CSV table of C-alpha atoms in Angstrom, one decimal:
chain,number,residue,atom,x,y,z
A,1,UNK,CA,-12.9,2.8,1.9
A,2,UNK,CA,-14.4,3.6,5.3
A,3,UNK,CA,-11.6,5.9,6.4
A,4,UNK,CA,-12.1,8.1,3.3
A,5,UNK,CA,-15.8,8.4,3.9
A,6,UNK,CA,-15.1,9.4,7.5
A,7,UNK,CA,-12.6,12.1,6.5
A,8,UNK,CA,-14.5,13.2,3.3
A,9,UNK,CA,-18.1,12.6,4.2
A,10,UNK,CA,-19.4,14.5,1.2
A,11,UNK,CA,-17.1,12.6,-1.3
A,12,UNK,CA,-15.5,15.4,-3.3
A,13,UNK,CA,-15.7,15.0,-7.1
A,14,UNK,CA,-12.0,14.4,-7.4
A,15,UNK,CA,-12.2,11.5,-4.9
A,16,UNK,CA,-15.1,10.0,-6.8
A,17,UNK,CA,-13.1,10.1,-10.1
A,18,UNK,CA,-10.2,8.2,-8.7
A,19,UNK,CA,-9.8,4.4,-8.7
A,20,UNK,CA,-11.2,3.5,-5.3
A,21,UNK,CA,-8.9,0.5,-5.0
A,22,UNK,CA,-5.9,2.8,-4.6
A,23,UNK,CA,-5.5,3.5,-0.9
A,24,UNK,CA,-3.6,6.7,-1.3
A,25,UNK,CA,-5.1,10.1,-1.4
A,26,UNK,CA,-4.7,12.0,-4.7
A,27,UNK,CA,-2.9,15.3,-4.9
A,28,UNK,CA,-6.0,17.5,-5.1
A,29,UNK,CA,-4.1,20.7,-6.0
A,30,UNK,CA,-3.0,19.3,-9.3
A,31,UNK,CA,-6.4,18.0,-10.4
A,32,UNK,CA,-8.2,14.7,-10.9
A,33,UNK,CA,-5.5,13.1,-13.1
A,34,UNK,CA,-2.7,13.8,-10.6
A,35,UNK,CA,-0.6,11.3,-8.8
A,36,UNK,CA,-1.4,9.5,-5.5
A,37,UNK,CA,0.0,11.6,-2.7
A,38,UNK,CA,2.1,9.5,-0.2
A,39,UNK,CA,2.8,12.3,2.2
A,40,UNK,CA,-0.7,13.3,3.0
A,41,UNK,CA,-1.8,9.7,3.1
A,42,UNK,CA,1.0,8.9,5.6
A,43,UNK,CA,0.1,12.0,7.7
A,44,UNK,CA,-3.5,10.9,7.9
A,45,UNK,CA,-2.6,7.3,8.9
A,46,UNK,CA,-0.2,8.6,11.5
A,47,UNK,CA,-3.0,10.6,13.1
A,48,UNK,CA,-5.0,7.4,13.4
A,49,UNK,CA,-2.1,5.6,15.1
A,50,UNK,CA,-1.6,8.6,17.5
A,51,UNK,CA,-5.3,8.8,18.3
A,52,UNK,CA,-5.5,5.0,18.9
A,53,UNK,CA,-2.5,5.2,21.3
A,54,UNK,CA,-3.7,8.2,23.2
A,55,UNK,CA,-7.4,7.6,23.5
A,56,UNK,CA,-7.5,3.8,23.2
A,57,UNK,CA,-9.8,4.1,20.2
A,58,UNK,CA,-9.0,1.3,17.7
A,59,UNK,CA,-12.0,1.6,15.3
A,60,UNK,CA,-9.9,3.0,12.4
A,61,UNK,CA,-6.7,1.2,13.1
A,62,UNK,CA,-7.3,-1.6,10.5
A,63,UNK,CA,-7.7,1.1,7.8
A,64,UNK,CA,-4.5,2.7,8.9
A,65,UNK,CA,-2.7,-0.6,8.7
A,66,UNK,CA,-4.0,-1.1,5.1
A,67,UNK,CA,-2.6,2.3,4.2
A,68,UNK,CA,0.8,1.5,5.9
A,69,UNK,CA,1.0,-1.7,3.9
A,70,UNK,CA,0.1,0.2,0.7
A,71,UNK,CA,2.9,2.7,1.4
A,72,UNK,CA,5.7,0.5,2.8
A,73,UNK,CA,4.7,-3.0,1.9
A,74,UNK,CA,7.4,-3.5,-0.7
A,75,UNK,CA,10.2,-2.3,1.7
A,76,UNK,CA,10.3,1.2,0.1
A,77,UNK,CA,8.0,4.2,0.2
A,78,UNK,CA,5.6,3.9,-2.8
A,79,UNK,CA,5.0,6.1,-4.7
A,80,UNK,CA,8.2,8.0,-5.0
A,81,UNK,CA,9.8,10.2,-7.7
A,82,UNK,CA,13.3,10.2,-9.0
A,83,UNK,CA,14.0,13.8,-9.8
A,84,UNK,CA,17.5,14.6,-11.0
């Protein structure tokens, strides 16, 4: 994914071990087998939207749209946890 290579140009080992078809960033603190992290992914996408609006730079906007669809495409935030 182009946005990942821009944010992580050196491609950290944990990113290389993940399934690249998943558009969500992994929870690096927990290790390579951890869950996809919706919060950090949403934060990164929101900075792309903000930058596009403020600076009229739309280069990364399509990537942010893909991430938004991955997170909210089913009408609910994915992935989520049900912790009782």
